[in-house]
Coordinates of N, CA and C in Angstrom, one line a residue:
X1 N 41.7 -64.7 -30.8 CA 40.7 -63.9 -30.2 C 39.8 -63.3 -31.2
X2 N 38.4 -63.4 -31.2 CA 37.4 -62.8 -32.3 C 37.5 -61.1 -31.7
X3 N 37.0 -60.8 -32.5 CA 36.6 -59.2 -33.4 C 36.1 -58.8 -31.8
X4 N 36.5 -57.6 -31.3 CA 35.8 -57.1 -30.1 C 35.4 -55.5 -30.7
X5 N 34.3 -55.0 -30.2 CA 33.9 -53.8 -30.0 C 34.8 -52.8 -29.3
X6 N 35.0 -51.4 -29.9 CA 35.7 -50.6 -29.3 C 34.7 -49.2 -29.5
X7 N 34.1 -49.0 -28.7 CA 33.3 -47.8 -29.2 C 34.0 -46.5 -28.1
X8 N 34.4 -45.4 -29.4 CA 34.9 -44.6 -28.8 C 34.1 -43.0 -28.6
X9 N 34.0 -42.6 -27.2 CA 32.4 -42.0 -27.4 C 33.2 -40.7 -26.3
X10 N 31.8 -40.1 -25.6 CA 31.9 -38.5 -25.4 C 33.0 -37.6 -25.9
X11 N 32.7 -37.5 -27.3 CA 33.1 -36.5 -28.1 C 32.3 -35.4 -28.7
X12 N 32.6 -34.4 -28.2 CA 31.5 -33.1 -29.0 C 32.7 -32.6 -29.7
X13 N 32.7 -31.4 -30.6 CA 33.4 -30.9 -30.8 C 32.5 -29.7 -31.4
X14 N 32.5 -28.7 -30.9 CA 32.1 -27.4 -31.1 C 32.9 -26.3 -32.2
X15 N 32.3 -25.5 -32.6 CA 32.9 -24.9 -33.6 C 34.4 -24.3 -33.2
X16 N 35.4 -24.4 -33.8 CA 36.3 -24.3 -33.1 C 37.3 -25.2 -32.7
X17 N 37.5 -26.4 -32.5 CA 37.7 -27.1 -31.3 C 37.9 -29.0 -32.7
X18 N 38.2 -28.6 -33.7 CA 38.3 -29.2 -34.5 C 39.9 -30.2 -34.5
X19 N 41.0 -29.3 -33.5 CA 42.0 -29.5 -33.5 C 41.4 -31.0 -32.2
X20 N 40.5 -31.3 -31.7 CA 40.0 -32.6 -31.3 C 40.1 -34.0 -32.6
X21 N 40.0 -33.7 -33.2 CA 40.1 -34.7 -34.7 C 41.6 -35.0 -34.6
X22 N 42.1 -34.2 -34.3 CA 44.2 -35.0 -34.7 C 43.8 -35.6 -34.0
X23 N 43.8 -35.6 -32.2 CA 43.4 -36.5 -31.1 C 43.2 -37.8 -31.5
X24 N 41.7 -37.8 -31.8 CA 41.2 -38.8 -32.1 C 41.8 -40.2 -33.5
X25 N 42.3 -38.8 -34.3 CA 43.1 -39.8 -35.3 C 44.3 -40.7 -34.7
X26 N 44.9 -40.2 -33.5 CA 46.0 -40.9 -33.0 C 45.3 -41.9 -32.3
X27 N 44.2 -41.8 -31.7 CA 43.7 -42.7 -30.9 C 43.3 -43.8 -31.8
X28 N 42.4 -43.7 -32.8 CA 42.3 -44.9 -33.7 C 43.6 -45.3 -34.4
X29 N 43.9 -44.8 -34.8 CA 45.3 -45.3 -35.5 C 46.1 -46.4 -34.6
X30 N 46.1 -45.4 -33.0 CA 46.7 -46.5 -31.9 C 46.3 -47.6 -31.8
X31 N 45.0 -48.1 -31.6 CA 44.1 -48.9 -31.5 C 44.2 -50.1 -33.0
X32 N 44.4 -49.7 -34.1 CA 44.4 -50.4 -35.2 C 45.7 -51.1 -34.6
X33 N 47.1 -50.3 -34.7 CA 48.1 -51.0 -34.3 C 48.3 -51.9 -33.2
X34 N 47.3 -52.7 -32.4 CA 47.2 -53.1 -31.1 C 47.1 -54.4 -31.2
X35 N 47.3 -55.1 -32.3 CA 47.1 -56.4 -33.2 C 45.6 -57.1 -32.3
X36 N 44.9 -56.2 -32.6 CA 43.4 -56.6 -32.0 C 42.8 -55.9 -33.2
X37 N 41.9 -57.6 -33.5 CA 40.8 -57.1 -34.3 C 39.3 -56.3 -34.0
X38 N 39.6 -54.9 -34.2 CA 38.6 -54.0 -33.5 C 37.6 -54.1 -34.3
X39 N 36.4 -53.5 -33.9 CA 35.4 -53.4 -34.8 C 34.9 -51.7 -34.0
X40 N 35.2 -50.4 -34.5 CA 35.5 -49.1 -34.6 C 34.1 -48.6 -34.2
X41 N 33.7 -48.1 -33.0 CA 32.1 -47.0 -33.5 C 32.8 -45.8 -33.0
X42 N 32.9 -44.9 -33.7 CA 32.9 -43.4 -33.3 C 31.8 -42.7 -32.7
X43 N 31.4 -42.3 -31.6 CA 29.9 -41.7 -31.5 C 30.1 -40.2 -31.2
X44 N 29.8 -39.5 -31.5 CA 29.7 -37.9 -31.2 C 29.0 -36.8 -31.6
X45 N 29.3 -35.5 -31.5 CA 28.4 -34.8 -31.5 C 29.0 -33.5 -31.9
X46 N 28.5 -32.3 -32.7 CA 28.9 -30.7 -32.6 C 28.7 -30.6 -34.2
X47 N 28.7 -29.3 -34.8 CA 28.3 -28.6 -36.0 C 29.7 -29.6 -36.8
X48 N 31.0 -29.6 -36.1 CA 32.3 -29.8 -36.7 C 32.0 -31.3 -37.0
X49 N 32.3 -31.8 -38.2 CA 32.2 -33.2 -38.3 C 33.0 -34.1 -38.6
X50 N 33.3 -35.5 -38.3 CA 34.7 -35.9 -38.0 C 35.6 -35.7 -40.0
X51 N 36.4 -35.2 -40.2 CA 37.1 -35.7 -42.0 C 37.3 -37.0 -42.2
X52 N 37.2 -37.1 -43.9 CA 36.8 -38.2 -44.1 C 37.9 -39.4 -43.9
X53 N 39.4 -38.5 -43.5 CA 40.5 -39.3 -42.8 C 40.0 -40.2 -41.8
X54 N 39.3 -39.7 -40.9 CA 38.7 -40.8 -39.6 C 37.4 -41.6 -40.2
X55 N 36.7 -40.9 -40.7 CA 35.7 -41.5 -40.8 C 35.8 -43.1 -41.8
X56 N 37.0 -43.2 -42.9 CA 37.3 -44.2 -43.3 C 38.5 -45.1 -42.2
X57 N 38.9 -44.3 -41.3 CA 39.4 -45.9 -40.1 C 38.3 -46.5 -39.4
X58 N 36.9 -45.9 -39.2 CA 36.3 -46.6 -38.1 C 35.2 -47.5 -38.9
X59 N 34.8 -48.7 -38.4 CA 33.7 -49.3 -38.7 C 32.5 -48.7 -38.6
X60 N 32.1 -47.6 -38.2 CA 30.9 -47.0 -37.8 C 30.5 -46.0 -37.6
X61 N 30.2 -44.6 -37.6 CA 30.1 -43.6 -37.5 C 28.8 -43.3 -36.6
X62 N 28.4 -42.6 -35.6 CA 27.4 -42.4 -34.7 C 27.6 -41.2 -34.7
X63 N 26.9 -39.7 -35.5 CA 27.3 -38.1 -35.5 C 26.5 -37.2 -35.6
X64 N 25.6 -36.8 -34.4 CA 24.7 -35.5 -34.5 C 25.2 -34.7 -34.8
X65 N 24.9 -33.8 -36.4 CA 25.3 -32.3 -36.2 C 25.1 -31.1 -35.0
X66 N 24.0 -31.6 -34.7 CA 23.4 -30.8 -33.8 C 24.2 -30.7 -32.5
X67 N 25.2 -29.9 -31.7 CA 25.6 -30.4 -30.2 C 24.6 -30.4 -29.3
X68 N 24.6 -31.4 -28.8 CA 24.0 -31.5 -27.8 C 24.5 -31.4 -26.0
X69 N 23.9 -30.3 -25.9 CA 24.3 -29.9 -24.5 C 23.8 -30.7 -23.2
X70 N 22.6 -31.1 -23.6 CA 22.3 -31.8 -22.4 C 22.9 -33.4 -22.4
X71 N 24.0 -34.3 -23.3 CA 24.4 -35.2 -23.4 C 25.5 -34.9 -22.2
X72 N 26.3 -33.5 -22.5 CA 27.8 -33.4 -21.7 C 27.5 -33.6 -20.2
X73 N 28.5 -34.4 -19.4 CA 27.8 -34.6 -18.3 C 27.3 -34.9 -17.9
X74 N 26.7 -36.0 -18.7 CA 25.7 -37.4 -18.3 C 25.9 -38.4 -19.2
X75 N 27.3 -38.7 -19.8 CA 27.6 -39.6 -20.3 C 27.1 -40.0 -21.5
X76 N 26.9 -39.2 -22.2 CA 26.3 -39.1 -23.8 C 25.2 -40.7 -23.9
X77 N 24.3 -41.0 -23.1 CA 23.4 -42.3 -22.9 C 23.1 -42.7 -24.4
X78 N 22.2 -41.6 -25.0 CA 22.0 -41.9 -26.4 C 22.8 -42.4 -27.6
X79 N 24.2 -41.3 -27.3 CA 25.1 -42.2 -28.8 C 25.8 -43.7 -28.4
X80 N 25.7 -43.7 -26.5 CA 26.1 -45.2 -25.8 C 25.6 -46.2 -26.2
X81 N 24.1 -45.6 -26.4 CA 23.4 -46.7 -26.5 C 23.0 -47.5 -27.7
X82 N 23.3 -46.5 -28.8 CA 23.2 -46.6 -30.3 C 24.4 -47.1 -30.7
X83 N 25.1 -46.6 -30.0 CA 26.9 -47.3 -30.3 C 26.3 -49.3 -29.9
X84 N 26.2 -49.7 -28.5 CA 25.7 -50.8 -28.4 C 25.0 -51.6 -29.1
X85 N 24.0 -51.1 -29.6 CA 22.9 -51.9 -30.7 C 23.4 -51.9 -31.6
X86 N 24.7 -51.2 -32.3 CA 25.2 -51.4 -33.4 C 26.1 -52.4 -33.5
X87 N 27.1 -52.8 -32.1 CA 27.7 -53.8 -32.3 C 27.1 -54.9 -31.8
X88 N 25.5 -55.0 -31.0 CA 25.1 -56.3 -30.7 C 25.0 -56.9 -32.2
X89 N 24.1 -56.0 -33.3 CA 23.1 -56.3 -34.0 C 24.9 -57.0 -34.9
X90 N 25.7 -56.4 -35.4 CA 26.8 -56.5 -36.1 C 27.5 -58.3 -35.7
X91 N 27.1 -58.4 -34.1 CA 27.7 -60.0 -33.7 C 28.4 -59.9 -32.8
X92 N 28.8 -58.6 -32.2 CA 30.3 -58.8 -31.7 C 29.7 -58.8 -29.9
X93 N 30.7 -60.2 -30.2 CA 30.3 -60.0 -28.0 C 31.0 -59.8 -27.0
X94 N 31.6 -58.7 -27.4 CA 32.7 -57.8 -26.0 C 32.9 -56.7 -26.7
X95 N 32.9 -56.1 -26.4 CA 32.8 -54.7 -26.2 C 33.8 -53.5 -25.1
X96 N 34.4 -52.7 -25.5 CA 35.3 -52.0 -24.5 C 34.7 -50.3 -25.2
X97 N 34.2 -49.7 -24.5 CA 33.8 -48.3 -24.4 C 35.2 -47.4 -24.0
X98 N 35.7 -46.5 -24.4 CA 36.1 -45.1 -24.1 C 36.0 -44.2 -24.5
X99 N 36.3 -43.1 -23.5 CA 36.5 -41.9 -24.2 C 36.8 -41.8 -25.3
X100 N 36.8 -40.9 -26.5 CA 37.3 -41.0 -27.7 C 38.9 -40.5 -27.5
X101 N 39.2 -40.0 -26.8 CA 40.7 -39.2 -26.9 C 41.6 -40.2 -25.7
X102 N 40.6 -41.4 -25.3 CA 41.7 -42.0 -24.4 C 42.6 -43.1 -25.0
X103 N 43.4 -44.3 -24.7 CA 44.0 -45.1 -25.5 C 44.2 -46.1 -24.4
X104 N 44.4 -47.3 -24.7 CA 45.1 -48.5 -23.9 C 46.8 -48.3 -24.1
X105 N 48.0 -48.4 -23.5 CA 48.9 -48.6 -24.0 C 49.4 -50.0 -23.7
X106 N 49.4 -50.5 -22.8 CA 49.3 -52.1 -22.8 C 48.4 -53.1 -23.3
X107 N 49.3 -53.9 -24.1 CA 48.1 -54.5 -24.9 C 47.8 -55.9 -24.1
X108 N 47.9 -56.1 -23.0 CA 47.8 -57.0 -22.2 C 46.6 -56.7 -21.6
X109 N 45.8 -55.3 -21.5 CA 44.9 -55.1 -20.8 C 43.8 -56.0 -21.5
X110 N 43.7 -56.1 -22.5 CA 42.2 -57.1 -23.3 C 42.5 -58.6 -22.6
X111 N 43.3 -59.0 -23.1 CA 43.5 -60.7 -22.5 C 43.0 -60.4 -20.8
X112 N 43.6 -59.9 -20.3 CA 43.2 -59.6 -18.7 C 42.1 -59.5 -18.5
X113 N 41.2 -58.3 -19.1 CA 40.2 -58.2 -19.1 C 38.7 -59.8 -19.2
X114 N 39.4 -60.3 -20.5 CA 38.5 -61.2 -20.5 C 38.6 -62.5 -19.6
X115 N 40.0 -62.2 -18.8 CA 40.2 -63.7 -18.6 C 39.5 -63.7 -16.6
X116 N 38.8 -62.2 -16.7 CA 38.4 -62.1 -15.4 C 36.8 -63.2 -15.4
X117 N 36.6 -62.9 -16.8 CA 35.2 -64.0 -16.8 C 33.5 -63.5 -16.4
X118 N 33.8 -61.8 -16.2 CA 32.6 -61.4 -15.6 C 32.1 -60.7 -16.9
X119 N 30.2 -60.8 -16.3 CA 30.0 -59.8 -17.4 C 30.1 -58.6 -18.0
X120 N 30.7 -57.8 -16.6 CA 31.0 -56.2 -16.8 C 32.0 -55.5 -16.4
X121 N 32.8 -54.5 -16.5 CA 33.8 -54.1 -15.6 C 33.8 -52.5 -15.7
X122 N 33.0 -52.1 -14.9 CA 33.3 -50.3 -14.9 C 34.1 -49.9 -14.3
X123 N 34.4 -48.8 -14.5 CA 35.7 -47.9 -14.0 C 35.3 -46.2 -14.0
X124 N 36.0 -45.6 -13.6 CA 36.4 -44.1 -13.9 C 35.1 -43.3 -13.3
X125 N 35.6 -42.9 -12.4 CA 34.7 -41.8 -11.6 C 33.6 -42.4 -10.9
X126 N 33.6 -43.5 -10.3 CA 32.4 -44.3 -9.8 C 32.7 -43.9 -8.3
X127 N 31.4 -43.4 -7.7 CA 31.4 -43.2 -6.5 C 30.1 -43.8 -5.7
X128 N 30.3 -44.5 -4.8 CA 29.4 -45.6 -4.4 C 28.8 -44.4 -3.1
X129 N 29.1 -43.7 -2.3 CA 28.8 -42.7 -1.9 C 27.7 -42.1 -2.4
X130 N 27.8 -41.5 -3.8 CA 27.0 -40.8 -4.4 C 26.4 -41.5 -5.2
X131 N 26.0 -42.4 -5.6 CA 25.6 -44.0 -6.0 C 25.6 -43.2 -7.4
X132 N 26.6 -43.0 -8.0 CA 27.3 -43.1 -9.2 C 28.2 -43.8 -9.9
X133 N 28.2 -44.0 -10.9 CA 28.6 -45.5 -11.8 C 28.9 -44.6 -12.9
X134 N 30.1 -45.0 -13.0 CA 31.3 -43.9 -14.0 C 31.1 -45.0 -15.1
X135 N 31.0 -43.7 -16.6 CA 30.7 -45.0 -17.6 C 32.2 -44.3 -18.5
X136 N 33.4 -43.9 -18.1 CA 34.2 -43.9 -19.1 C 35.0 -45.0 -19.6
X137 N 35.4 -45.7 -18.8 CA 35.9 -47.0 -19.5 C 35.0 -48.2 -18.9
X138 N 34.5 -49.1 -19.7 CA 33.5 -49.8 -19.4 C 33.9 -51.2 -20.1
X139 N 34.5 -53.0 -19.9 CA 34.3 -53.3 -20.8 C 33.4 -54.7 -20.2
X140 N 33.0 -55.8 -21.4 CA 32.3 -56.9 -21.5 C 31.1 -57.1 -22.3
X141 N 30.0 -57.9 -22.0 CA 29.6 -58.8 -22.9 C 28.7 -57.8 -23.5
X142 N 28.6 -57.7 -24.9 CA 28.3 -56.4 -25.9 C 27.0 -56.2 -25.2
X143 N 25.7 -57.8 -25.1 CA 24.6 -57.4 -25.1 C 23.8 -57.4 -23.1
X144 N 24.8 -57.7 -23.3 CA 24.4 -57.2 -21.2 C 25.2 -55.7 -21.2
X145 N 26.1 -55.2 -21.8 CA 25.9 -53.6 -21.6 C 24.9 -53.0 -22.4
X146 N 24.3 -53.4 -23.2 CA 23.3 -52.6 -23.8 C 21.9 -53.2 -23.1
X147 N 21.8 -53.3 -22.4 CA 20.4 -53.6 -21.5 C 19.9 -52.2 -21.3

């Protein structure tokens, strides 16, 4: 299986709130161990900035010092999107979005995933009611999600 994107995103971390960083160190670390060749974007945001423990596991770093409040709650679009063009431009063509603090624990879910053959698969909070389209776990072909 080639190299897939793993961009791990809506992360702020506000002054304070740094004990977020262990989190995420388990989360990549999990992810390295998954005998999947990942290709890492971290995207996020807040004054706190990730140490340089994480920042040398991920392929990529995406990090406003600045928090941005108007991102929380609408799906952080901008570091999504910058996360995307980083792994179109990079080659990689699949792609899996999460939370930064979420994890796969079955490693069966990738093979599955691809072997549905579509170009996209959203999940998490999608309410067709409210014609909302949940972007926390998201995966498929790197450059039809970045449209």
């Amino acid at each position: 299986m080639s190299k897939i994107g793993l961009i791990l995103s809506h992360l702020f971390v506000r002054e304070g709130e740094e004990y977020k960083f262990d989190m995420v160190d388990y989360v990549i670390k999990h992810h390295r161990n998954m005998n999947q060749d990942w290709c890492i974007v971290l995207a996020g945001h807040g004054p706190s900035t990730p140490p340089t423990a994480i920042r040398e596991q991920v392929d990529h770093l995406i990090w406003n010092p600045i928090f941005q409040e108007n991102e929380v709650g609408t799906g952080h679009p901008k570091l999504c999107v910058e996360s995307l063009q980083y792994l179109n431009e990079s080659g990689i063509h699949s792609t899996l979005k999460l939370r930064a603090l979420d994890y796969i624990k079955d490693e069966q879910v990738l093979p599955s995933l691809h072997s549905l053959g579509k170009k996209a698969l959203v999940s998490e909070q999608t309410s067709l009611s409210l014609n909302k389209i949940g972007d926390l776990f998201i995966f498929g072909d790197t450059q039809f999600l970045g449209l």
